[in-house]
Amino acid sequence: MSIGHTLLGLLESGPRHGYDLKRTFDEKFGQDRPLHYGQVYSTMSRLLKNGLVEVDGVESEGGPERKRYAITDAGITDVSQWLAQPEKPEPYLQSTLYTKVVLALLTGRSAADLLDSQRSAHLRMMRILTDRKRKGDLADQLICDHALFHLEADLRWLELTTARLDQLAKVVAP
């Protein structure tokens, strides 16, 4: 995820302080990985340096100074271009799981046990996500669906690999 573009997008609705940006980011996108304050302020500093945001005001209200950031026209253009650019599909051709299966076969360990263990881990995570989806709002339901579809694809691969384990063993560890 591009944190800079996400923060820029949040600024399109109006100027905000770094604290407000972090809170909104965490609420909308970061339930599982909230932003650190340092990450917000270092990102805002970079966006400011690149002319994508500007300081719209500074408030102190008896405490430390708080900058209020506003998106610039260049920032709006940058977000628009980012949103219009499709994400690169991830083909997952470098899979740690595949590497573990092959290494298990090469070292005489049980690849079938490894695949069974992984299947159990995937099913556990699917149960957790399904429960979260059931209790969540629409945004949570959609992000859980995204993760569940990826886990389902992994499960199909686990089944296929289990069915072809003897063939794979002949190829990688003759």
XYZ file of C-alpha atoms in Angstrom:
174
model
C 0.000 0.000 0.000
C 1.255 3.468 -0.781
C 0.902 5.303 2.504
C 1.799 8.615 0.889
C -0.937 8.310 -1.717
C -3.430 7.182 0.897
C -2.672 10.185 3.118
C -2.924 12.481 0.088
C -6.304 10.976 -0.751
C -7.492 11.588 2.794
C -6.445 15.226 2.504
C -8.684 15.751 -0.522
C -11.671 16.144 1.814
C -9.936 19.037 3.568
C -6.877 20.058 5.590
C -5.944 17.904 8.576
C -3.353 17.530 11.291
C -1.036 14.526 11.318
C -2.930 13.098 14.292
C -6.209 13.278 12.359
C -4.623 11.626 9.328
C -3.288 8.758 11.460
C -6.634 8.260 13.201
C -8.574 8.220 9.919
C -6.010 5.960 8.221
C -6.140 3.472 11.102
C -9.944 3.556 11.130
C -10.341 3.029 7.371
C -7.290 0.955 6.389
C -5.123 0.032 9.334
C -7.194 -2.124 11.658
C -4.574 -4.859 11.406
C -1.542 -2.608 10.859
C -1.981 0.845 12.353
C 0.433 3.575 11.284
C 3.088 4.791 13.677
C 3.080 8.527 14.320
C 6.667 8.743 13.086
C 5.615 7.174 9.805
C 2.849 9.751 9.348
C 5.124 12.701 10.035
C 8.026 11.425 7.936
C 5.624 10.783 5.050
C 4.090 14.244 5.423
C 7.568 15.777 5.467
C 8.409 14.010 2.201
C 5.093 15.043 0.615
C 5.749 18.633 1.714
C 9.258 18.559 0.247
C 7.868 17.183 -3.038
C 5.225 19.921 -3.262
C 2.272 17.521 -2.928
C 1.060 19.083 0.327
C 1.479 22.445 1.997
C 1.193 23.641 5.560
C -2.248 25.228 5.831
C -1.747 26.511 9.349
C 0.003 25.943 12.650
C -1.802 25.745 15.980
C -0.295 25.496 19.430
C -3.263 25.805 21.825
C -1.013 25.640 24.888
C 0.807 22.519 23.694
C 3.279 21.651 21.004
C 2.785 23.173 17.576
C 0.512 21.179 15.291
C 0.782 21.641 11.555
C -2.352 21.378 9.482
C -1.649 19.984 6.028
C -3.559 20.630 2.806
C -3.178 18.846 -0.517
C -1.860 20.898 -3.442
C -3.007 20.738 -7.066
C 0.103 18.646 -7.768
C -0.956 16.291 -4.954
C -4.449 15.918 -6.406
C -2.942 15.109 -9.809
C -0.590 12.585 -8.203
C -3.449 10.804 -6.388
C -5.546 10.776 -9.568
C -2.722 9.166 -11.525
C -2.108 6.619 -8.778
C -5.791 5.678 -8.579
C -6.002 5.293 -12.367
C -2.971 2.972 -12.493
C -3.947 -0.719 -12.079
C -2.099 -2.637 -9.396
C 0.393 -5.156 -10.718
C -1.104 -8.640 -10.368
C 1.098 -10.721 -8.092
C 1.864 -14.049 -9.774
C 3.489 -15.508 -6.606
C 6.162 -17.307 -8.604
C 8.551 -17.039 -5.663
C 6.619 -18.928 -3.022
C 8.133 -19.714 0.360
C 5.664 -22.558 0.671
C 6.811 -24.131 -2.611
C 10.425 -23.716 -1.495
C 9.651 -25.518 1.766
C 7.968 -28.405 -0.097
C 10.958 -28.853 -2.401
C 13.464 -28.594 0.467
C 11.489 -31.147 2.478
C 11.723 -33.540 -0.472
C 15.428 -32.813 -1.003
C 16.268 -33.384 2.658
C 14.177 -36.496 3.177
C 11.583 -34.800 5.373
C 7.860 -35.312 4.952
C 6.474 -32.843 2.438
C 3.028 -34.355 3.033
C 3.219 -33.442 6.732
C 4.317 -29.941 5.816
C 1.366 -29.569 3.426
C -1.073 -30.940 6.046
C 0.245 -28.513 8.643
C -0.064 -25.622 6.206
C -3.603 -26.654 5.272
C -4.545 -26.595 8.967
C -3.014 -23.127 9.391
C -4.924 -21.848 6.362
C -8.209 -23.312 7.615
C -7.677 -21.744 11.056
C -7.086 -18.342 9.457
C -10.133 -18.787 7.223
C -12.301 -19.476 10.300
C -10.961 -16.340 12.007
C -11.579 -14.208 8.914
C -15.046 -15.672 8.376
C -15.967 -14.831 11.965
C -14.545 -11.318 11.595
C -16.444 -10.892 8.317
C -19.704 -11.970 9.960
C -19.296 -9.378 12.729
C -17.803 -6.588 10.621
C -19.120 -3.684 8.650
C -19.075 -3.613 4.853
C -15.456 -2.437 4.671
C -14.328 -5.258 6.953
C -16.412 -7.763 4.984
C -14.767 -6.730 1.723
C -11.197 -6.881 3.069
C -11.936 -10.273 4.650
C -13.360 -11.534 1.339
C -10.155 -10.445 -0.398
C -8.047 -12.390 2.086
C -10.385 -15.407 2.034
C -10.248 -15.669 -1.762
C -6.440 -15.707 -1.616
C -6.486 -18.377 1.086
C -8.932 -20.451 -0.978
C -6.534 -20.276 -3.927
C -3.711 -21.392 -1.629
C -5.832 -24.315 -0.432
C -6.451 -25.401 -4.024
C -2.694 -25.285 -4.607
C -2.070 -27.314 -1.436
C -4.503 -30.000 -2.629
C -3.000 -30.091 -6.116
C 0.535 -30.294 -4.748
C -0.439 -33.060 -2.329
C -1.913 -35.026 -5.233
C 1.287 -34.533 -7.271
C 3.788 -35.037 -4.462
C 5.099 -38.353 -5.802
C 5.662 -36.820 -9.244
C 7.385 -33.782 -7.742
C 9.637 -35.998 -5.626
C 10.846 -37.779 -8.761
C 11.662 -34.492 -10.452
C 13.394 -32.649 -7.598
C 15.013 -35.532 -5.707
C 15.620 -38.362 -8.179
